[in-house]
Short mmCIF file of C-alpha atoms in Angstrom, two decimals:
data_model
loop_
_atom_site.label_atom_id
_atom_site.label_comp_id
_atom_site.label_asym_id
_atom_site.label_seq_id
_atom_site.Cartn_x
_atom_site.Cartn_y
_atom_site.Cartn_z
CA MET J 1032 105.12 -60.80 -44.10
CA ARG J 1033 104.39 -64.15 -41.67
CA PRO J 1034 103.73 -66.58 -43.57
CA ALA J 1035 99.69 -68.25 -43.98
CA LEU J 1036 99.71 -70.87 -41.43
CA ARG J 1037 95.97 -71.81 -42.13
CA LEU J 1038 96.92 -73.46 -45.26
CA LEU J 1039 99.98 -74.94 -44.48
CA GLN J 1040 98.56 -76.56 -41.14
CA PRO J 1041 97.31 -79.77 -41.76
CA LEU J 1042 100.10 -80.51 -43.53
CA GLU J 1043 102.79 -78.96 -41.98
CA ALA J 1044 102.23 -78.09 -38.60
CA PRO J 1045 102.20 -81.58 -37.51
CA SER J 1046 105.70 -82.31 -38.76
CA HIS J 1047 106.77 -79.34 -36.45
CA GLN J 1048 105.11 -81.36 -33.62
CA LEU J 1049 106.50 -84.56 -34.32
CA SER J 1050 109.93 -85.81 -33.71
CA SER J 1051 112.20 -85.70 -36.84
CA SER J 1052 113.10 -89.08 -36.48
CA LEU J 1053 109.57 -90.53 -36.86
CA TYR J 1054 109.05 -90.24 -40.65
CA VAL J 1055 105.38 -90.79 -42.11
CA CYS J 1056 104.74 -90.74 -45.82
CA LEU J 1057 102.54 -87.86 -47.26
CA ASN J 1058 99.82 -89.99 -48.10
CA CYS J 1059 99.56 -91.50 -44.58
CA ARG J 1060 100.08 -88.22 -42.63
CA GLN J 1061 96.25 -87.32 -42.87
CA GLY J 1062 95.63 -89.87 -41.00
CA PHE J 1063 97.77 -90.36 -39.03
CA CYS J 1064 98.21 -86.80 -37.91
CA PRO J 1065 95.76 -86.21 -34.74
CA ARG J 1066 93.41 -83.68 -35.81
CA PRO J 1067 93.02 -80.73 -33.75
CA ARG J 1068 89.86 -80.31 -31.83
CA PRO J 1069 87.46 -77.73 -32.90
CA ASP J 1070 86.87 -76.35 -29.88
CA VAL J 1071 90.56 -75.63 -29.10
CA GLN J 1072 91.09 -74.55 -32.43
CA SER J 1073 90.81 -70.35 -32.58
CA ARG J 1074 90.49 -68.70 -35.85
CA ARG J 1075 93.61 -67.17 -36.88
CA ASN J 1076 93.62 -64.34 -38.92
CA ALA J 1077 96.70 -64.22 -41.43
CA SER J 1078 97.41 -60.56 -40.84
CA GLY J 1079 96.96 -58.73 -38.12
CA ASN J 1080 93.74 -58.39 -35.80
CA SER J 1081 91.39 -57.37 -38.33
CA PRO J 1082 88.20 -59.07 -39.25
CA PHE J 1083 87.49 -61.22 -42.26
CA THR J 1084 84.65 -58.74 -43.50
CA GLU J 1085 87.31 -55.73 -43.01
CA LYS J 1086 89.61 -57.30 -45.50
CA VAL J 1087 87.30 -57.99 -48.08
CA ARG J 1088 85.67 -54.59 -47.61
CA ARG J 1089 89.12 -53.24 -47.69
CA LYS J 1090 90.34 -55.27 -51.04
CA LEU J 1091 86.77 -54.37 -52.87
CA TRP J 1092 87.77 -50.36 -51.96
CA GLY J 1093 91.11 -50.98 -52.87
CA THR J 1094 92.51 -48.88 -49.75
CA ASP J 1095 92.89 -49.37 -46.35
CA ASP J 1096 90.24 -47.04 -44.63
CA PRO J 1097 87.13 -47.78 -46.88
CA PRO J 1098 83.90 -45.56 -46.33
CA GLY J 1099 80.58 -47.01 -45.23
CA LEU J 1100 79.84 -49.40 -41.99
CA LYS J 1101 82.72 -51.47 -40.96
CA ASP J 1102 80.29 -53.97 -40.11
CA PRO J 1103 77.93 -54.67 -43.37
CA TYR J 1104 75.47 -56.43 -41.13
CA GLY J 1105 74.32 -53.64 -39.51
CA GLY J 1106 76.38 -53.67 -36.34
CA GLU J 1107 75.56 -55.16 -33.30
CA GLY J 1108 72.29 -56.82 -32.72
CA ALA J 1109 69.83 -55.83 -30.44
CA ILE J 1110 70.46 -58.26 -27.82
CA GLN J 1111 74.16 -56.77 -27.36
CA LYS J 1112 72.73 -53.30 -27.72
CA THR J 1113 70.53 -54.09 -24.56
CA PHE J 1114 73.37 -55.77 -22.55
CA ARG J 1115 75.96 -52.83 -23.33
CA LYS J 1116 72.84 -50.45 -22.36
CA ARG J 1117 72.63 -52.47 -18.90
CA SER J 1118 75.87 -52.88 -18.21
CA GLN J 1119 76.25 -48.78 -19.02
CA GLU J 1120 73.38 -48.10 -16.30
CA LYS J 1121 75.07 -50.60 -13.80
CA GLU J 1122 78.30 -49.63 -14.03
CA THR J 1123 79.13 -47.15 -11.64
CA PRO J 1124 81.99 -44.35 -12.46
CA GLU J 1125 84.85 -45.90 -9.82
CA GLU J 1126 84.34 -49.16 -11.65
CA THR J 1127 87.50 -49.50 -13.98
CA GLN J 1128 87.44 -50.56 -17.48
CA GLU J 1129 89.15 -53.31 -17.29
CA THR J 1130 86.49 -55.22 -14.99
CA GLU J 1131 84.37 -54.64 -17.75
CA ILE J 1132 86.40 -56.60 -20.20
CA THR J 1133 87.40 -59.33 -18.15
CA SER J 1134 83.75 -60.05 -16.33
CA GLY J 1135 82.28 -60.88 -19.63
CA MET J 1136 78.88 -62.12 -20.51
CA GLN J 1137 78.92 -64.09 -17.11
CA ASP J 1138 79.06 -60.60 -14.67
CA GLU J 1139 76.24 -58.94 -17.54
CA GLY J 1140 74.21 -62.17 -16.87
CA VAL J 1141 74.22 -61.68 -12.77
CA LEU J 1142 73.47 -58.21 -13.49
CA GLU J 1143 70.55 -59.06 -15.20
CA MET J 1144 69.04 -61.34 -12.81
CA ASP J 1145 69.56 -58.69 -9.96
CA ASP J 1146 67.56 -56.61 -11.87
CA VAL J 1147 64.28 -59.07 -11.68
CA ALA J 1148 65.41 -61.17 -8.80
CA PRO J 1149 63.27 -61.56 -5.98
CA PRO J 1150 63.99 -59.92 -2.62
CA LEU J 1151 62.99 -63.23 -0.99
CA PRO J 1152 65.35 -66.16 -0.73
CA TYR J 1153 64.77 -68.56 -3.31
CA GLU J 1154 62.61 -71.61 -2.76
CA ARG J 1155 61.53 -73.90 -4.99
CA ALA J 1156 58.01 -74.60 -5.46
CA LYS J 1157 56.63 -77.63 -5.32
CA THR J 1158 53.00 -77.06 -6.20
CA TRP J 1159 51.96 -74.78 -8.57
CA ASP J 1160 49.75 -72.28 -6.06
CA GLY J 1161 51.05 -68.93 -5.84
CA LEU J 1162 53.54 -69.48 -8.96
CA GLU J 1163 52.57 -66.33 -11.51
CA ARG J 1164 50.06 -67.27 -14.29
CA LEU J 1165 51.44 -67.05 -17.93
CA GLY J 1166 49.44 -66.10 -20.63
CA HIS J 1167 45.82 -64.77 -20.51
CA LEU J 1168 44.98 -64.12 -17.28
CA GLY J 1169 41.46 -65.46 -17.21
CA LYS J 1170 38.81 -66.85 -19.08
CA TRP J 1171 36.00 -65.39 -20.59
CA SER J 1172 33.99 -66.84 -18.52
CA ASP J 1173 35.47 -65.24 -15.70
CA TYR J 1174 34.60 -61.81 -16.82
CA ALA J 1175 31.62 -60.34 -15.48
CA PRO J 1176 28.63 -60.10 -18.12
CA THR J 1177 28.64 -56.49 -20.18
CA GLU J 1178 25.61 -55.06 -21.72
CA ALA J 1179 26.25 -56.58 -24.97
CA ASP J 1180 26.43 -60.00 -23.58
CA GLU J 1181 23.07 -60.19 -22.73
CA TYR J 1182 20.73 -61.87 -24.87
CA VAL J 1183 16.46 -61.66 -24.90
CA LYS J 1184 15.09 -64.53 -26.93
CA PHE J 1185 12.40 -62.66 -29.23
CA LEU J 1186 10.22 -66.10 -29.17
CA PRO J 1187 8.65 -66.65 -25.89
CA GLU J 1188 9.70 -69.90 -24.14
CA ARG J 1189 6.36 -71.59 -23.88
CA LYS J 1190 4.60 -72.78 -27.25
CA LEU J 1191 1.07 -72.76 -27.51
CA VAL J 1192 0.07 -76.04 -28.77
CA LYS J 1193 -3.73 -76.10 -28.90
CA MET J 1194 -5.83 -75.40 -31.83
CA GLY J 1195 -7.85 -73.42 -30.29
CA GLN J 1196 -4.98 -71.07 -28.88
CA LEU J 1197 -3.24 -70.83 -32.43
CA TYR J 1198 -6.77 -69.81 -33.85
CA THR J 1199 -7.16 -66.94 -31.05
CA ALA J 1200 -3.73 -65.96 -31.84
CA ALA J 1201 -4.08 -65.46 -35.63
CA HIS J 1202 -6.99 -63.64 -35.58
CA GLN J 1203 -5.50 -61.66 -32.95
CA THR J 1204 -2.85 -60.56 -35.04
CA ALA J 1205 -5.02 -59.90 -38.06
CA VAL J 1206 -6.98 -57.50 -35.63
CA GLU J 1207 -3.65 -55.95 -34.56
CA LEU J 1208 -2.24 -55.70 -38.19
CA CYS J 1209 -5.66 -54.16 -39.38
CA LEU J 1210 -5.16 -51.57 -36.98
CA MET J 1211 -1.90 -50.17 -37.46
CA ARG J 1212 -2.39 -50.11 -41.11
CA GLU J 1213 -5.61 -48.36 -40.65
CA LEU J 1214 -3.31 -45.91 -38.35
CA LYS J 1215 -0.53 -45.46 -40.71
CA LYS J 1216 1.67 -46.87 -38.70
CA PRO J 1217 4.64 -49.96 -39.10
CA LEU J 1218 2.91 -53.16 -38.79
CA THR J 1219 6.22 -54.95 -37.02
CA ASP J 1220 5.66 -51.89 -34.28
CA VAL J 1221 3.09 -54.57 -32.89
CA CYS J 1222 5.69 -57.04 -31.39
CA GLN J 1223 6.72 -54.39 -29.14
CA ILE J 1224 3.36 -55.63 -27.17
CA LEU J 1225 3.60 -58.73 -25.72
CA GLU J 1226 0.51 -59.13 -23.86
CA HIS J 1227 -2.63 -57.19 -24.28
CA GLU J 1228 -5.04 -56.34 -20.73
CA ASN J 1229 -7.96 -58.48 -20.48
CA VAL J 1230 -10.16 -55.65 -21.46
CA VAL J 1231 -8.26 -54.70 -24.71
CA PHE J 1232 -7.92 -58.21 -26.13
CA GLU J 1233 -11.84 -58.86 -25.26
CA GLN J 1234 -12.10 -55.90 -27.82
CA ILE J 1235 -9.78 -57.52 -30.16
CA TRP J 1236 -11.55 -61.32 -29.58
CA ARG J 1237 -14.87 -59.79 -30.61
CA CYS J 1238 -13.80 -57.75 -33.63
CA LYS J 1239 -14.27 -59.63 -36.76
CA VAL J 1240 -12.13 -59.35 -40.11
CA ASN J 1241 -13.35 -59.33 -43.37
CA PRO J 1242 -11.32 -60.49 -46.26
CA VAL J 1243 -10.87 -58.20 -48.99
CA ASP J 1244 -9.19 -59.10 -51.89
CA ASP J 1245 -7.40 -55.54 -52.76
CA SER J 1246 -5.08 -54.87 -49.86
CA SER J 1247 -5.26 -51.10 -50.66
CA ASN J 1248 -8.91 -51.13 -49.99
CA VAL J 1249 -8.33 -51.02 -46.03
CA ASP J 1250 -11.94 -49.46 -44.89
CA GLY J 1251 -13.86 -52.48 -44.66
CA GLN J 1252 -12.13 -55.00 -43.48
CA LEU J 1253 -12.11 -54.27 -39.60
CA VAL J 1254 -15.63 -55.10 -38.38
CA PHE J 1255 -15.82 -53.43 -34.47
CA LEU J 1256 -18.31 -54.75 -31.90
CA ASN J 1257 -19.40 -51.14 -31.63
CA GLN J 1258 -18.04 -47.68 -31.82
CA GLN J 1259 -16.92 -47.37 -28.24
CA ALA J 1260 -15.09 -50.33 -28.92
CA LYS J 1261 -13.36 -49.05 -31.78
CA ASP J 1262 -12.55 -45.77 -30.23
CA MET J 1263 -10.75 -47.78 -27.72
CA LEU J 1264 -8.86 -49.76 -29.62
CA PHE J 1265 -7.57 -47.09 -32.11
CA PHE J 1266 -6.55 -45.20 -28.85
CA VAL J 1267 -4.52 -47.90 -27.57
CA PHE J 1268 -2.63 -48.94 -30.90
CA GLU J 1269 -2.12 -45.15 -31.49
CA GLN J 1270 0.14 -45.33 -28.30
CA VAL J 1271 1.97 -48.12 -29.65
CA GLY J 1272 5.55 -47.65 -31.01
CA SER J 1273 6.76 -44.69 -31.99
CA GLN J 1274 4.24 -41.45 -30.89
CA SER J 1275 2.58 -39.70 -33.88
CA GLU J 1276 -0.05 -37.06 -33.87
CA PRO J 1277 -2.14 -36.68 -30.68
CA SER J 1278 -5.30 -38.61 -30.76
CA THR J 1279 -8.41 -36.79 -30.80
CA SER J 1280 -10.61 -39.93 -28.95
CA THR J 1281 -8.16 -40.15 -25.73
CA GLN J 1282 -10.05 -38.07 -23.49
CA THR J 1283 -12.64 -40.45 -22.72
CA TYR J 1284 -9.90 -43.36 -21.81
CA GLU J 1285 -7.31 -41.48 -19.50
CA ASN J 1286 -9.31 -42.26 -16.60
CA THR J 1287 -9.83 -45.91 -17.40
CA GLU J 1288 -7.77 -48.88 -16.37
CA ILE J 1289 -6.43 -49.69 -19.42
CA GLU J 1290 -2.57 -49.56 -19.04
CA GLU J 1291 -0.70 -49.69 -22.48
CA GLU J 1292 2.00 -51.58 -23.10
CA ASN J 1293 4.13 -49.22 -25.09
CA GLY J 1294 6.79 -48.89 -22.05
CA SER J 1295 9.89 -50.73 -21.53
CA THR J 1296 10.82 -53.93 -22.27
CA GLU J 1297 11.30 -54.70 -18.72
CA GLU J 1298 7.62 -53.60 -17.98
CA LEU J 1299 6.41 -55.69 -20.75
CA VAL J 1300 8.39 -58.69 -19.19
CA GLU J 1301 7.07 -58.28 -15.89
CA ASN J 1302 3.01 -57.56 -17.31
CA HIS J 1303 3.65 -60.98 -19.36
CA LYS J 1304 2.11 -63.55 -16.58
CA SER J 1305 -0.94 -65.45 -18.19
CA ASP J 1306 1.55 -68.24 -19.06
CA ALA J 1307 -0.84 -70.70 -17.80
CA HIS J 1308 -3.83 -69.60 -19.39
CA PRO J 1309 -2.93 -67.60 -22.73
CA PHE J 1310 -5.31 -65.67 -24.22
CA PHE J 1311 -7.44 -65.21 -20.87
CA GLY J 1312 -8.84 -68.77 -21.21
CA TYR J 1313 -11.00 -66.89 -24.18
CA PRO J 1314 -11.94 -70.00 -26.85
CA LYS J 1315 -11.42 -70.13 -30.53
CA PRO J 1316 -12.66 -66.73 -32.17
CA LEU J 1317 -16.25 -67.42 -33.74
CA ASP J 1318 -15.03 -65.28 -37.04
CA ILE J 1319 -14.01 -67.62 -39.35
CA GLY J 1320 -13.32 -64.25 -42.00
CA TYR J 1321 -10.18 -63.72 -41.08
CA LEU J 1322 -8.64 -67.07 -42.28
CA SER J 1323 -9.10 -66.06 -45.86
CA MET J 1324 -7.46 -62.91 -45.71
CA SER J 1325 -4.56 -62.62 -48.09
CA LEU J 1326 -0.67 -62.45 -47.29
CA LYS J 1327 0.56 -61.47 -50.75
CA ASP J 1328 1.55 -58.20 -49.87
CA PRO J 1329 5.21 -58.90 -48.25
CA ASN J 1330 5.01 -56.05 -45.79
CA MET J 1331 1.95 -57.54 -44.26
CA LYS J 1332 3.25 -61.66 -44.59
CA PHE J 1333 6.08 -60.62 -42.91
CA ALA J 1334 4.46 -58.91 -40.24
CA PHE J 1335 2.12 -61.10 -39.62
CA LEU J 1336 4.30 -64.25 -39.35
CA LYS J 1337 6.28 -62.38 -36.85
CA ARG J 1338 4.11 -61.44 -34.30
CA LEU J 1339 1.99 -64.93 -34.81
CA SER J 1340 5.86 -66.21 -34.18
CA GLN J 1341 5.86 -64.27 -30.99
CA LEU J 1342 2.47 -65.15 -29.94
CA THR J 1343 2.66 -68.49 -30.43
CA GLY J 1344 6.08 -69.43 -29.98
CA HIS J 1345 6.80 -71.33 -32.76
CA PHE J 1346 9.26 -70.90 -35.58
CA ILE J 1347 8.24 -70.48 -38.92
CA PRO J 1348 11.23 -71.48 -41.60
CA ASP J 1349 11.65 -69.54 -44.87
CA SER J 1350 10.64 -72.90 -46.66
CA ALA J 1351 7.19 -72.21 -44.71
CA ILE J 1352 6.70 -68.76 -45.70
CA ALA J 1353 7.08 -68.84 -49.48
CA SER J 1354 4.34 -71.14 -49.72
CA ILE J 1355 1.93 -69.20 -47.44
CA THR J 1356 -0.50 -67.30 -48.81
CA ASN J 1357 -3.34 -66.54 -46.29
CA ILE J 1358 -4.02 -66.88 -43.05
CA GLN J 1359 -5.33 -70.74 -43.13
CA ALA J 1360 -2.27 -71.50 -44.52
CA ALA J 1361 -0.42 -69.79 -41.92
CA ILE J 1362 -2.84 -71.85 -39.50
CA ASP J 1363 -2.37 -74.96 -41.31
CA TYR J 1364 1.61 -74.82 -40.95
CA LEU J 1365 1.34 -74.71 -37.22
CA GLU J 1366 -0.95 -77.46 -37.31
CA THR J 1367 1.99 -79.06 -38.78
CA LEU J 1368 3.84 -78.30 -36.10
CA VAL J 1369 1.53 -78.60 -32.82
CA LYS J 1370 0.56 -82.00 -34.27
CA PRO J 1371 3.34 -84.11 -35.65
CA LYS J 1372 3.19 -87.38 -37.50
CA PRO J 1373 4.07 -90.07 -35.51
CA LYS J 1374 7.68 -91.18 -35.94
CA LYS J 1375 7.37 -94.72 -35.82
CA LEU J 1376 5.05 -96.83 -37.95
CA ALA J 1377 3.70 -98.92 -35.29
CA GLN J 1378 2.17 -95.58 -34.05
CA GLN J 1379 0.72 -95.08 -37.68
CA LEU J 1380 -0.68 -98.08 -37.93
CA MET J 1381 -2.22 -98.57 -34.15
CA THR J 1382 -4.30 -95.03 -35.32
CA ASN J 1383 -5.09 -96.45 -38.62
CA LYS J 1384 -8.61 -97.17 -38.32
CA GLU J 1385 -8.76 -99.74 -41.71
CA LEU J 1386 -6.19 -101.82 -40.23
CA GLN J 1387 -8.12 -101.69 -36.45
CA ASN J 1388 -11.31 -102.92 -38.21
CA ILE J 1389 -9.45 -106.03 -39.75
CA PRO J 1390 -9.26 -108.63 -37.29
CA ASN J 1391 -6.41 -111.16 -38.38
CA VAL J 1392 -3.83 -107.93 -38.05
CA GLN J 1393 -1.91 -107.34 -35.22
CA VAL J 1394 0.36 -104.78 -34.73
CA PHE J 1395 3.51 -104.76 -32.23
CA GLN J 1396 5.37 -101.58 -30.97
CA SER J 1397 8.13 -103.73 -30.06
CA ARG J 1398 10.25 -106.15 -31.23
CA ARG J 1399 9.09 -109.61 -30.72
CA THR J 1400 11.73 -111.84 -28.96
CA ARG J 1401 11.79 -115.86 -27.93
CA ILE J 1402 9.99 -114.30 -24.82
CA HIS J 1403 7.44 -113.74 -26.52
CA GLN J 1404 7.16 -116.83 -28.10
CA ASP J 1405 7.12 -118.70 -25.01
CA GLU J 1406 4.46 -116.40 -23.18
CA GLU J 1407 1.96 -117.21 -26.53
CA LEU J 1408 2.43 -120.93 -26.50
CA GLY J 1409 2.18 -121.45 -22.29
CA ARG J 1410 6.09 -122.78 -22.41
CA ARG J 1411 7.05 -119.57 -20.06
CA LYS J 1412 4.48 -121.04 -17.41
CA ILE J 1413 6.15 -124.81 -17.61
CA ILE J 1414 9.49 -123.13 -17.25
CA GLU J 1415 9.02 -120.92 -14.71
CA ALA J 1416 7.64 -123.64 -12.81
CA GLY J 1417 10.63 -126.15 -13.68
CA LEU J 1418 12.86 -123.43 -12.11
CA ARG J 1419 10.81 -122.69 -8.84
CA GLU J 1420 11.09 -126.16 -8.11
CA ARG J 1421 14.66 -125.92 -8.53
CA GLY J 1422 14.69 -122.72 -6.20
CA LEU J 1423 16.31 -120.59 -9.02
CA PHE J 1424 13.36 -118.82 -9.59
CA THR J 1425 11.45 -116.53 -7.24
CA MET H 100 -41.50 -124.38 -34.78
CA PRO H 101 -39.71 -127.08 -35.81
CA ILE H 102 -36.14 -126.18 -37.06
CA GLN H 103 -35.16 -126.87 -40.71
CA GLY H 104 -32.31 -127.17 -42.13
CA ILE H 105 -31.08 -125.27 -45.05
CA ARG H 106 -32.09 -127.16 -48.36
CA SER H 107 -29.13 -127.14 -50.77
CA VAL H 108 -27.21 -129.75 -52.96
CA THR H 109 -23.47 -130.34 -52.48
CA LYS H 110 -21.79 -129.15 -55.09
CA GLY H 111 -18.94 -131.00 -57.02
CA ARG H 112 -15.57 -129.01 -56.56
CA ASN H 113 -13.30 -131.97 -57.89
CA GLY H 114 -11.95 -132.28 -54.40
CA VAL H 115 -10.66 -129.13 -53.77
CA GLY H 116 -13.78 -127.54 -51.66
CA ALA H 117 -12.24 -128.67 -48.25
CA PHE H 118 -9.29 -126.79 -49.62
CA ILE H 119 -6.67 -125.13 -46.38
CA LEU H 120 -4.20 -122.89 -46.81
CA GLN H 121 -1.28 -124.25 -45.78
CA CYS H 122 0.22 -120.53 -44.77
CA LYS H 123 -1.44 -120.00 -41.86
CA ARG H 124 1.19 -116.95 -40.50
CA LEU H 125 2.78 -113.84 -42.02
CA ASP H 126 5.14 -111.63 -39.96
CA PHE H 127 6.05 -108.35 -41.21
CA HIS H 128 9.49 -106.94 -39.71
CA TYR H 129 10.94 -103.67 -40.58
CA CYS H 130 12.92 -101.34 -39.29
CA ASP H 131 12.12 -97.80 -38.58
CA TRP H 132 15.28 -96.24 -39.07
CA ALA H 133 17.08 -97.81 -42.00
CA GLY H 134 16.66 -96.95 -45.57
CA SER H 135 16.36 -100.75 -46.46
CA SER H 136 13.18 -101.08 -45.00
CA ARG H 137 11.80 -97.77 -47.08
CA GLY H 138 9.67 -100.19 -49.56
CA MET H 139 8.77 -101.86 -46.33
CA LEU H 140 7.29 -99.39 -44.73
CA SER H 141 5.20 -97.99 -47.96
CA PHE H 142 4.04 -101.76 -48.27
CA LEU H 143 2.91 -101.78 -44.29
CA GLN H 144 0.83 -98.28 -44.92
CA HIS H 145 -0.53 -98.94 -48.20
CA TYR H 146 -0.89 -102.35 -49.12
CA LEU H 147 -1.22 -104.22 -45.95
CA PRO H 148 -4.87 -103.41 -45.18
CA SER H 149 -6.39 -104.65 -48.90
CA PHE H 150 -3.86 -107.81 -48.38
CA ALA H 151 -4.73 -108.69 -45.10
CA LYS H 152 -8.56 -108.09 -46.25
CA ALA H 153 -8.38 -110.00 -48.88
CA ASN H 154 -6.54 -113.04 -46.69
CA PRO H 155 -8.58 -113.34 -43.49
CA GLN H 156 -7.58 -117.04 -43.00
CA ILE H 157 -3.62 -116.02 -42.67
CA GLU H 158 -3.04 -114.33 -38.96
CA ILE H 159 -1.21 -111.31 -40.15
CA ARG H 160 1.15 -109.68 -37.39
CA VAL H 161 3.39 -106.27 -37.81
CA SER H 162 6.55 -105.90 -35.48
CA PRO H 163 9.89 -103.77 -35.87
CA ARG H 164 13.22 -105.46 -35.78
CA PRO H 165 15.77 -102.28 -35.37
CA ASN H 166 18.90 -102.10 -36.88
CA LYS H 167 17.94 -104.93 -39.41
CA HIS H 168 16.89 -105.56 -42.76
CA PRO H 169 13.02 -105.95 -43.25
CA VAL H 170 12.15 -109.80 -43.96
CA VAL H 171 8.78 -111.19 -44.22
CA LYS H 172 8.06 -114.94 -42.41
CA GLY H 173 5.67 -117.59 -43.54
CA HIS H 174 4.42 -119.68 -40.85
CA TYR H 175 2.73 -122.99 -42.11
CA VAL H 176 0.87 -125.62 -41.06
CA ASN H 177 3.64 -128.67 -41.65
CA GLY H 178 5.64 -126.71 -38.50
CA ARG H 179 8.03 -124.98 -40.97
CA GLU H 180 8.56 -121.55 -41.39
CA LYS H 181 9.82 -119.78 -44.36
CA VAL H 182 11.79 -116.08 -44.47
CA ILE H 183 12.45 -113.77 -47.45
CA CYS H 184 14.64 -110.48 -46.45
CA VAL H 185 13.12 -107.79 -48.85
CA ARG H 186 15.52 -105.51 -47.94
CA LYS H 187 15.83 -102.15 -50.70
CA LEU H 188 12.55 -103.99 -52.46
CA GLU H 189 9.78 -101.54 -53.45
CA LYS H 190 6.49 -102.12 -52.16
CA GLU H 191 4.58 -103.57 -55.36
CA GLN H 192 7.89 -106.38 -55.00
CA ILE H 193 7.20 -106.94 -51.29
CA LEU H 194 3.63 -107.72 -52.25
CA GLN H 195 5.04 -110.15 -54.57
CA LYS H 196 6.75 -112.06 -52.32
CA ALA H 197 3.72 -112.06 -49.86
CA ASN H 198 1.77 -113.72 -52.40
CA LEU H 199 4.79 -116.31 -52.93
CA LEU H 200 5.07 -117.25 -48.90
CA LYS H 201 0.86 -117.15 -49.11
CA GLU H 202 0.74 -120.22 -51.32
CA ALA H 203 3.93 -121.81 -50.70
CA SER H 204 2.75 -125.62 -49.14
CA GLY H 205 5.70 -125.12 -46.30
CA GLU H 206 7.52 -127.92 -47.91
CA LYS H 207 11.06 -127.49 -49.43
CA LEU H 208 11.66 -126.77 -52.66
CA LYS H 209 12.14 -129.80 -54.56
CA ARG H 210 12.83 -130.52 -58.19
CA THR H 211 10.30 -131.97 -60.16
CA LYS H 212 11.48 -134.43 -62.51
CA LYS H 213 8.74 -136.43 -63.51
CA PRO H 214 5.45 -134.75 -65.05
CA VAL H 215 2.98 -136.66 -63.00
CA THR H 216 3.91 -136.24 -59.14
CA SER H 217 1.68 -138.70 -56.86
CA LEU H 218 1.72 -140.32 -53.76
CA ASN H 219 1.70 -143.88 -55.30
CA GLU H 220 4.71 -144.54 -56.78
CA SER H 221 3.17 -147.21 -59.12
CA VAL H 222 0.08 -147.74 -60.48
CA ARG H 223 0.21 -151.20 -61.32
CA GLY H 224 1.70 -151.79 -58.06
CA ILE H 225 5.01 -153.38 -56.02
CA TRP H 226 5.39 -156.48 -58.19
CA SER H 227 5.55 -159.76 -55.93
CA PRO H 228 6.38 -163.39 -56.88
CA TYR H 229 3.54 -165.16 -54.69
CA HIS H 230 0.84 -163.18 -56.53
CA GLY H 231 -0.05 -163.80 -59.47
CA ASP H 232 -0.32 -166.36 -62.02
CA ILE H 233 2.44 -169.18 -61.74
CA LYS H 234 4.88 -168.22 -64.48
CA THR H 235 6.43 -170.63 -66.88
CA VAL H 236 9.92 -170.05 -67.93
#
């Protein structure tokens, strides 16, 4: 049996290499002997060419032909499999087995490069123009907008700022909701109408709303100008939203120029032209009964505030919704939005009538500096005159 | 018709009838943003009108002083100024400070050591050897 050189190598092997005349004691032999270079050192198997794992397996099983996989780690890896597969594909039948063994990994690498190498000769790029882009091919903004990307705001861009217009919007909303309730239609369907025609709006504007405490009693709430106006408004609002049973009073208004705005949104947007004069220039309605109309019913309250927001352009937050119990409260809240308190104290004090009547109080909007003091004392004129004499001030 | 003067009798006021308030102007400075001016803002909104009405002989100026603590500055007849920083003070405390400045004379604060303060250092006057009787030792 071949001796196990591995164990004896550090001690015995140098002794073979050195001359017999040169004696080195056993303690000094470790440091004296040149250490073998790790890259040069090759693995030696004490017995045969079988790897260490195979030997362990044989020892464990107690036989020279143990069952199971020879490699306990599952055979060759994915990279080795790929290389082997490619090499098999590339190999022609006439190629001999020896060339494959001798070429090793370098040849396989060349074959792989031939696979993906461009046909054109290689030129080193100086700029990134024309180079292949890695990663995502484009940003989200590079793609064309889809239908889901389009967003149309519910609130209009313009906001009503005049108190008369706010009252008109609230009155219109109250009349519309009363009409929808009488027609037994979903209240929020009114929001499909962005703007009424002039004729329809005039009839709405002339309607009166008598507040009724009991919200279930809806008969006496709306007071129309006349029966014709009532029929017309009922006809118009029957077309709003989902179509219900056909109306009996439609035959008289089919030839009128009333155009119902229950169509598509595009048509409604096109009809929305009167930004300069909202509500066709109608003033604040004379009727004040609608102001005390109760909004305790949650459905009514939600529909009213939604429609009011749509007409006025003002967003009403949840905290304000909780405290709104009638239409007057809603208008009061909008008034705070339209007329916000001046943020600067100086503006508040200057508008304070009590302070305005007191002669010994002066309120300034800006900080008082030394320049103001010089002006007050008349010193500034002297300074400027002195500077002019010296040619330092023009 | 000849002009007739108003018949009135001069009232004795123990020498204080012609009293002139030494404080001639009060400046109130505040900041709109800073939290230390919260009491000052409240004072200017609620207490300033009544304070100004009660003191018509004092000129009152209100002006912002951004990003600074609120101060009350008093200008006095003697040309001096007194400034009190009223940061984080409540409106009632600021009113006290304003009254303090209003009633101040404008002089530097001095410690009073004697019970009587007078312009004449001595009632008997300064002793002189050339005056008075001949002294015999």
